[in-house]
Short mmCIF file of C-alpha atoms in Angstrom, two decimals:
data_model
loop_
_atom_site.label_atom_id
_atom_site.label_comp_id
_atom_site.label_asym_id
_atom_site.label_seq_id
_atom_site.Cartn_x
_atom_site.Cartn_y
_atom_site.Cartn_z
CA MET Z 1 -0.17 -0.07 -0.06
CA THR Z 2 1.03 3.44 -1.18
CA ARG Z 3 1.90 6.33 1.26
CA GLN Z 4 -1.14 8.05 -0.12
CA GLU Z 5 -3.70 5.02 -0.35
CA SER Z 6 -3.11 5.14 3.47
CA LEU Z 7 -3.40 8.73 4.68
CA LEU Z 8 -6.44 8.51 1.88
CA ARG Z 9 -7.77 5.65 3.99
CA LEU Z 10 -6.43 7.26 7.42
CA LEU Z 11 -8.54 10.35 6.22
CA ARG Z 12 -11.98 7.91 5.40
CA ALA Z 13 -11.32 6.44 8.68
CA ARG Z 14 -11.41 9.61 10.62
CA TYR Z 15 -14.38 11.17 8.71
CA ALA Z 16 -16.06 8.11 9.62
CA GLY Z 17 -15.02 8.31 13.02
CA LEU Z 18 -16.69 11.99 13.34
CA LEU Z 19 -20.11 11.26 11.58
CA LEU Z 20 -20.40 8.67 14.11
CA LEU Z 21 -19.60 10.62 16.98
CA ALA Z 22 -22.33 13.02 15.97
CA LEU Z 23 -25.33 10.44 14.90
CA LEU Z 24 -24.29 8.94 18.66
CA THR Z 25 -24.07 12.48 20.38
CA ILE Z 26 -27.99 12.99 18.53
CA VAL Z 27 -28.52 9.59 19.82
CA GLY Z 28 -27.78 10.19 23.34
CA VAL Z 29 -29.44 13.82 23.79
CA ALA Z 30 -32.67 12.41 22.17
CA GLY Z 31 -32.62 9.93 24.50
CA VAL Z 32 -31.44 11.36 27.34
CA TRP Z 33 -34.10 14.04 26.44
CA GLY Z 34 -36.62 10.51 26.44
CA ILE Z 35 -36.08 9.89 29.68
CA VAL Z 36 -35.95 12.42 31.64
CA ALA Z 37 -39.41 13.15 29.93
CA GLN Z 38 -40.96 10.14 30.11
CA ILE Z 39 -40.06 9.83 34.17
CA ASP Z 40 -41.72 13.51 34.28
CA ARG Z 41 -45.00 12.15 32.88
CA THR Z 42 -44.42 8.94 35.40
CA LEU Z 43 -44.38 11.39 38.18
CA ARG Z 44 -47.08 13.66 37.37
CA GLY Z 45 -49.40 11.12 37.13
CA ASP Z 46 -48.24 9.07 40.10
CA PHE Z 47 -49.10 12.81 41.70
CA LEU Z 48 -52.39 13.23 39.62
CA ARG Z 49 -53.56 10.14 41.40
CA GLN Z 50 -52.71 11.61 45.05
CA VAL Z 51 -54.21 13.95 44.57
CA ARG Z 52 -57.23 12.64 43.25
CA LEU Z 53 -57.38 10.28 46.83
CA ALA Z 54 -56.95 13.79 49.40
CA ALA Z 55 -59.72 14.98 47.30
CA GLN Z 56 -61.59 11.54 47.53
CA SER Z 57 -61.12 12.17 51.75
CA VAL Z 58 -62.99 15.48 52.37
CA ASN Z 59 -66.57 15.02 53.72
CA VAL Z 60 -68.41 17.24 51.15
CA ALA Z 61 -70.80 18.81 53.81
CA HIS Z 62 -68.09 20.20 54.51
CA VAL Z 63 -67.29 22.28 51.80
CA SER Z 64 -70.76 22.96 50.46
CA VAL Z 65 -71.47 25.11 54.22
CA LEU Z 66 -67.76 27.94 53.52
CA THR Z 67 -69.04 30.80 51.90
CA GLY Z 68 -64.39 31.99 51.82
CA GLY Z 69 -65.39 34.84 54.30
CA GLU Z 70 -64.08 35.81 57.47
CA GLU Z 71 -67.48 34.40 59.51
CA ASP Z 72 -64.89 30.91 58.19
CA LEU Z 73 -62.87 31.30 61.59
CA GLY Z 74 -65.20 29.82 63.27
CA ASN Z 75 -66.74 27.57 61.58
CA ARG Z 76 -66.70 23.97 62.83
CA GLU Z 77 -66.21 22.71 59.05
CA TYR Z 78 -63.78 24.76 57.85
CA LEU Z 79 -61.38 24.13 60.90
CA ARG Z 80 -61.42 20.56 60.44
CA LEU Z 81 -60.78 20.90 56.61
CA LYS Z 82 -57.77 23.17 57.91
CA ASP Z 83 -56.90 19.74 60.78
CA LEU Z 84 -57.17 17.25 57.14
CA PHE Z 85 -55.14 19.50 55.07
CA ALA Z 86 -52.46 20.02 57.31
CA ALA Z 87 -52.53 15.40 57.88
CA ILE Z 88 -52.33 15.70 54.60
CA LYS Z 89 -49.54 17.68 53.89
CA ARG Z 90 -47.23 16.04 57.25
CA ASN Z 91 -48.05 12.95 55.09
CA SER Z 92 -46.72 13.42 51.54
CA ASP Z 93 -43.81 14.39 50.61
CA MET Z 94 -42.06 17.32 48.78
CA CYS Z 95 -45.73 18.24 49.16
CA ARG Z 96 -45.80 22.41 50.87
CA PHE Z 97 -49.26 23.39 50.34
CA VAL Z 98 -53.05 21.78 49.67
CA TYR Z 99 -55.85 23.81 49.45
CA LEU Z 100 -59.59 24.49 48.78
CA LEU Z 101 -60.43 26.99 45.47
CA ARG Z 102 -63.68 28.10 44.43
CA ARG Z 103 -64.70 30.32 41.12
CA ASP Z 104 -66.84 33.09 42.25
CA GLU Z 105 -70.11 34.65 39.59
CA ASN Z 106 -67.58 37.31 38.23
CA GLY Z 107 -64.39 34.25 37.23
CA ALA Z 108 -62.33 34.96 40.21
CA ILE Z 109 -60.56 32.06 41.39
CA ARG Z 110 -60.46 32.50 45.73
CA ILE Z 111 -58.90 30.12 48.39
CA LEU Z 112 -61.28 28.83 50.87
CA VAL Z 113 -59.44 27.10 52.84
CA ASP Z 114 -55.09 26.47 53.18
CA SER Z 115 -53.08 23.87 55.41
CA GLU Z 116 -51.05 26.53 56.98
CA PRO Z 117 -51.49 28.18 60.42
CA PRO Z 118 -52.66 31.41 60.95
CA ASP Z 119 -48.86 32.62 62.32
CA SER Z 120 -47.36 31.49 59.60
CA MET Z 121 -46.48 33.96 56.64
CA ASP Z 122 -48.10 31.66 53.53
CA TYR Z 123 -51.62 31.68 55.93
CA SER Z 124 -53.76 32.22 53.20
CA PRO Z 125 -57.35 33.82 54.89
CA PRO Z 126 -60.86 32.45 53.97
CA GLY Z 127 -61.45 34.05 50.69
CA GLN Z 128 -58.00 35.49 49.64
CA VAL Z 129 -57.80 36.26 45.50
CA TYR Z 130 -55.91 33.61 43.69
CA GLU Z 131 -54.63 36.48 41.37
CA GLU Z 132 -51.57 34.02 39.79
CA ALA Z 133 -54.41 31.02 38.69
CA SER Z 134 -53.49 30.44 35.18
CA GLU Z 135 -54.90 29.99 32.34
CA ALA Z 136 -55.24 25.98 32.67
CA LEU Z 137 -56.43 26.47 36.08
CA HIS Z 138 -59.57 28.24 35.06
CA ARG Z 139 -60.60 25.89 31.95
CA ALA Z 140 -60.13 22.93 34.54
CA PHE Z 141 -63.06 24.35 36.18
CA THR Z 142 -64.38 25.29 33.41
CA ALA Z 143 -64.27 21.58 32.32
CA GLY Z 144 -64.67 20.83 36.00
CA ILE Z 145 -61.52 17.59 35.32
CA THR Z 146 -58.24 16.92 37.52
CA LEU Z 147 -54.50 18.97 36.35
CA VAL Z 148 -51.16 18.71 36.92
CA GLU Z 149 -49.47 22.26 35.32
CA GLY Z 150 -46.00 23.90 35.69
CA PRO Z 151 -43.56 24.88 36.65
CA VAL Z 152 -46.34 27.58 36.84
CA THR Z 153 -45.14 31.03 39.94
CA ASP Z 154 -47.40 32.88 41.89
CA ARG Z 155 -45.93 34.91 45.39
CA TRP Z 156 -45.08 31.37 46.78
CA GLY Z 157 -42.71 30.68 45.14
CA THR Z 158 -42.69 28.12 41.91
CA TRP Z 159 -44.75 24.80 41.63
CA ILE Z 160 -45.78 22.07 40.23
CA THR Z 161 -49.75 22.17 41.44
CA GLY Z 162 -51.82 18.76 40.71
CA VAL Z 163 -56.10 20.01 41.08
CA ALA Z 164 -58.76 17.69 41.76
CA PRO Z 165 -62.95 18.47 41.75
CA ILE Z 166 -64.78 17.93 45.01
CA ARG Z 167 -68.73 17.46 43.02
CA ASP Z 168 -72.10 17.35 44.89
CA PRO Z 169 -73.32 14.19 45.24
CA LEU Z 170 -76.75 14.38 44.15
CA THR Z 171 -76.52 17.32 42.18
CA GLU Z 172 -72.52 16.45 39.92
CA GLU Z 173 -72.58 20.34 41.08
CA LEU Z 174 -68.67 21.68 41.26
CA LEU Z 175 -68.27 23.03 44.74
CA ALA Z 176 -64.52 23.22 44.88
CA MET Z 177 -61.22 22.23 43.87
CA LEU Z 178 -58.52 20.67 45.77
CA ALA Z 179 -54.99 21.44 44.34
CA MET Z 180 -52.39 20.42 46.14
CA ASP Z 181 -48.56 22.34 45.61
CA MET Z 182 -45.16 20.88 45.22
CA ASP Z 183 -41.92 23.05 44.69
CA ALA Z 184 -41.10 22.90 41.54
CA ASN Z 185 -36.57 23.45 42.18
CA ALA Z 186 -37.03 19.79 44.78
CA TRP Z 187 -39.71 18.11 41.77
CA GLN Z 188 -36.83 18.72 39.25
CA TRP Z 189 -34.24 16.96 41.01
CA ASP Z 190 -35.94 14.45 42.36
CA VAL Z 191 -36.71 14.04 38.39
CA ALA Z 192 -33.20 14.29 37.66
CA ALA Z 193 -32.22 11.59 40.55
CA ARG Z 194 -34.56 8.95 39.01
CA ALA Z 195 -32.99 9.80 34.98
CA ALA Z 196 -28.95 9.98 36.75
CA LEU Z 197 -29.44 5.11 36.19
CA PRO Z 198 -30.82 5.26 32.73
CA VAL Z 199 -29.28 8.25 31.68
CA GLY Z 200 -26.07 6.84 32.58
CA LEU Z 201 -25.98 3.17 31.03
CA LEU Z 202 -27.70 5.34 27.92
CA LEU Z 203 -24.12 7.47 27.99
CA VAL Z 204 -21.71 4.40 29.17
CA SER Z 205 -23.32 2.19 26.64
CA LEU Z 206 -23.14 5.30 23.83
CA ILE Z 207 -19.20 5.58 25.43
CA LEU Z 208 -18.37 1.73 25.57
CA LEU Z 209 -20.18 1.56 21.48
CA ALA Z 210 -17.51 4.88 20.35
CA ALA Z 211 -14.51 3.18 21.69
CA VAL Z 212 -15.18 -0.09 20.82
CA LEU Z 213 -15.97 1.49 17.15
CA ALA Z 214 -12.81 3.34 17.71
CA ALA Z 215 -10.20 0.84 18.65
CA ASN Z 216 -11.63 -1.22 15.53
CA TRP Z 217 -10.60 1.40 12.85
CA SER Z 218 -7.26 2.43 14.20
CA ARG Z 219 -6.82 -1.16 13.96
CA LYS Z 220 -7.62 -0.75 10.18
CA VAL Z 221 -5.59 2.39 9.75
CA THR Z 222 -1.97 0.93 12.13
CA GLU Z 223 -2.99 -3.01 10.94
CA VAL Z 224 -1.82 -3.07 14.67
CA LYS Z 225 -4.23 -4.53 17.64
CA PRO Z 226 -3.87 -2.47 20.54
CA VAL Z 227 -3.96 -3.47 24.29
CA LEU Z 228 -7.26 -1.72 24.35
CA GLY Z 229 -9.11 -3.53 22.29
CA ARG Z 230 -8.26 -7.22 23.95
CA LEU Z 231 -9.50 -5.35 27.00
CA MET Z 232 -12.85 -3.22 26.45
CA VAL Z 233 -15.61 -6.63 26.12
CA PRO Z 234 -14.49 -7.58 29.30
CA LEU Z 235 -14.49 -3.62 31.10
CA ALA Z 236 -17.90 -3.18 29.10
CA VAL Z 237 -18.98 -6.32 31.40
CA MET Z 238 -17.60 -5.50 34.45
CA LEU Z 239 -18.73 -1.63 33.59
CA PHE Z 240 -22.89 -2.88 33.11
CA LEU Z 241 -22.94 -5.44 35.86
CA LEU Z 242 -21.37 -2.39 38.27
CA VAL Z 243 -24.57 -0.22 37.20
CA SER Z 244 -27.33 -2.88 36.91
CA GLY Z 245 -26.99 -3.44 40.46
CA PHE Z 246 -26.30 -0.11 41.61
CA GLY Z 247 -29.48 0.58 39.75
CA ALA Z 248 -31.25 -2.46 40.98
CA LEU Z 249 -30.26 -1.41 44.21
CA MET Z 250 -32.01 2.52 43.54
CA LEU Z 251 -35.34 0.88 42.18
CA VAL Z 252 -35.62 -1.12 45.23
CA GLU Z 253 -35.38 1.92 47.34
CA ARG Z 254 -37.41 4.17 45.90
CA GLN Z 255 -40.08 1.55 45.86
CA ALA Z 256 -39.65 0.94 49.51
CA ARG Z 257 -39.33 4.69 50.19
CA LEU Z 258 -42.52 5.16 48.36
CA THR Z 259 -44.76 2.21 49.39
CA GLU Z 260 -44.02 3.89 52.64
CA SER Z 261 -45.19 7.53 51.65
CA SER Z 262 -48.75 5.61 50.55
CA ARG Z 263 -49.32 3.44 53.54
CA ARG Z 264 -48.43 7.40 55.71
CA PHE Z 265 -50.61 9.32 53.19
CA LEU Z 266 -53.49 6.41 53.06
CA GLN Z 267 -53.59 5.81 56.61
CA ALA Z 268 -53.91 9.77 56.77
CA ALA Z 269 -56.72 9.76 54.79
CA SER Z 270 -58.62 6.88 56.33
CA GLY Z 271 -58.41 7.68 58.89
CA GLU Z 272 -60.15 10.95 58.50
CA LEU Z 273 -62.62 9.08 56.81
CA ASN Z 274 -63.24 6.44 59.47
CA ARG Z 275 -63.52 9.97 61.75
CA LEU Z 276 -66.40 11.36 59.61
CA LEU Z 277 -67.85 8.48 59.63
CA ASP Z 278 -68.57 7.98 63.40
CA GLU Z 279 -69.40 11.33 63.78
CA GLN Z 280 -72.32 10.85 60.43
CA THR Z 281 -73.31 7.98 62.48
CA ARG Z 282 -73.78 9.76 65.91
CA LYS Z 283 -75.80 12.42 63.97
CA MET Z 284 -77.88 9.86 62.22
CA ALA Z 285 -78.93 8.11 65.20
CA ALA Z 286 -79.24 11.55 67.40
CA ILE Z 287 -81.84 12.99 64.81
CA GLY Z 288 -83.46 9.85 64.75
CA GLU Z 289 -84.16 9.53 68.67
CA THR Z 290 -85.50 12.76 68.11
CA LEU Z 291 -88.04 11.72 66.08
CA ALA Z 292 -88.68 8.71 67.97
CA ARG Z 293 -89.81 11.37 70.84
CA GLU Z 294 -92.48 13.29 68.65
CA THR Z 295 -95.84 12.58 69.70
CA VAL Z 296 -96.95 13.26 65.79
CA LEU Z 297 -94.79 10.83 64.28
CA VAL Z 298 -95.99 8.20 66.24
CA GLU Z 299 -99.64 8.91 65.77
CA ALA Z 300 -99.51 9.54 62.31
CA LEU Z 301 -97.09 6.44 61.40
CA LYS Z 302 -100.06 4.12 63.74
CA SER Z 303 -102.67 5.33 62.15
CA GLY Z 304 -100.46 5.24 57.99
CA ASP Z 305 -101.21 8.51 57.54
CA ARG Z 306 -99.06 8.87 53.97
CA PRO Z 307 -100.08 12.69 53.63
CA ARG Z 308 -99.80 13.83 57.70
CA LEU Z 309 -95.90 12.23 57.08
CA MET Z 310 -95.07 13.98 53.74
CA GLU Z 311 -96.48 17.76 55.51
CA GLU Z 312 -94.59 17.37 58.89
CA TYR Z 313 -90.84 15.67 58.16
CA ALA Z 314 -90.49 16.36 54.35
CA PRO Z 315 -88.76 20.26 55.61
CA LEU Z 316 -87.07 19.00 57.16
CA PHE Z 317 -85.71 15.97 54.71
CA GLU Z 318 -84.71 19.13 52.47
CA THR Z 319 -83.16 20.78 55.37
CA LEU Z 320 -81.11 17.43 56.17
CA ARG Z 321 -80.33 16.47 52.41
CA SER Z 322 -78.74 20.96 51.69
CA SER Z 323 -77.39 20.82 55.28
CA TYR Z 324 -75.98 17.65 55.29
CA GLN Z 325 -75.82 15.62 52.20
CA PHE Z 326 -78.39 13.08 53.19
CA THR Z 327 -80.36 11.56 50.46
CA HIS Z 328 -83.22 8.75 51.77
CA PHE Z 329 -85.50 9.65 54.41
CA ASN Z 330 -87.91 6.40 54.90
CA PHE Z 331 -90.11 5.12 57.00
CA ILE Z 332 -91.75 1.54 57.19
CA ALA Z 333 -93.80 -0.46 58.73
CA LEU Z 334 -93.68 -3.94 60.77
CA ASP Z 335 -93.81 -6.12 58.13
CA ARG Z 336 -90.81 -4.37 56.15
CA THR Z 337 -93.48 -2.32 53.32
CA VAL Z 338 -92.63 1.13 52.84
CA LEU Z 339 -95.23 2.98 54.46
CA LEU Z 340 -93.31 6.86 52.59
CA ARG Z 341 -90.24 7.39 51.28
CA ILE Z 342 -90.15 11.30 51.81
CA GLN Z 343 -87.81 11.87 48.68
CA GLN Z 344 -89.96 9.59 46.16
CA PRO Z 345 -93.65 9.89 47.83
CA GLU Z 346 -95.22 8.15 44.79
CA ARG Z 347 -93.71 5.14 45.38
CA TYR Z 348 -94.58 2.37 48.51
CA ASN Z 349 -96.21 -0.18 50.38
CA ASP Z 350 -93.29 -2.56 48.23
CA VAL Z 351 -91.41 -4.64 50.43
#
């Protein structure tokens, strides 16, 4: 082979190497971007499920009585919602704020309740206008849908925000939106930490591929088999095993952390739900015992006087339905036939 042919071969190898390097760089950048985007989508999906779960733990009757004014400060339901939001915040990783939003007739979005104590610098009094509400948040109110958006910036900082609707179970009316904020900077670091392993594996693989191809071209040009070429495969296998082992440990640790976080969150929500159920049970029992002592009720039941029962107790049922979300008020005879359904008076005498 002449000197000119050797030089030409070397130049071709170098140009091919540069072209492959550029291609590997493009593949690496696209791969890193795809991995980060996928992890971000996964985290947003997990966050959205957490927000929905928090919204399901909210007592709709407590929300329906909120006025969005200073009078709520002494409202028992307002204080219970505030305690619930503080518990959700404590038991949720990276959550900074939990709060309730409502849009008024003028289109302004207001904060009804938040998770902050009154002496906190970040405390929002009931009825405070959320002036930084985004277009996406307004669309979520209009459509009544769940949403995760961000990073968005307001007077309190920069956040990843998730919202979920709270509806009246009878009318499906949108009463409010439950919102949760996570610090955007902490979110990005979490994405970076979870992306480190797959991104590292991708980059190591590309670097090893580039090194192997470079060594191969070097042998073709110089006709000398370097030591690096002999060691490349075992080194690559060892590096892959080390990184894979580290990655497996990271995944196990992450799964354990997620499981513990979910357990604490569910425990807090379940405890609040059980307390509310006990409270409603006692309330219903007290109402039943009070009604059972009324002479009017006893006489109407003895005579089977449906019109009188309807006249006397339909107003009470409307009050219970609007204030405590009662859905059924039935009078049942000893033979298990329905004497009267106040919510459906046309149906009676069935077992």
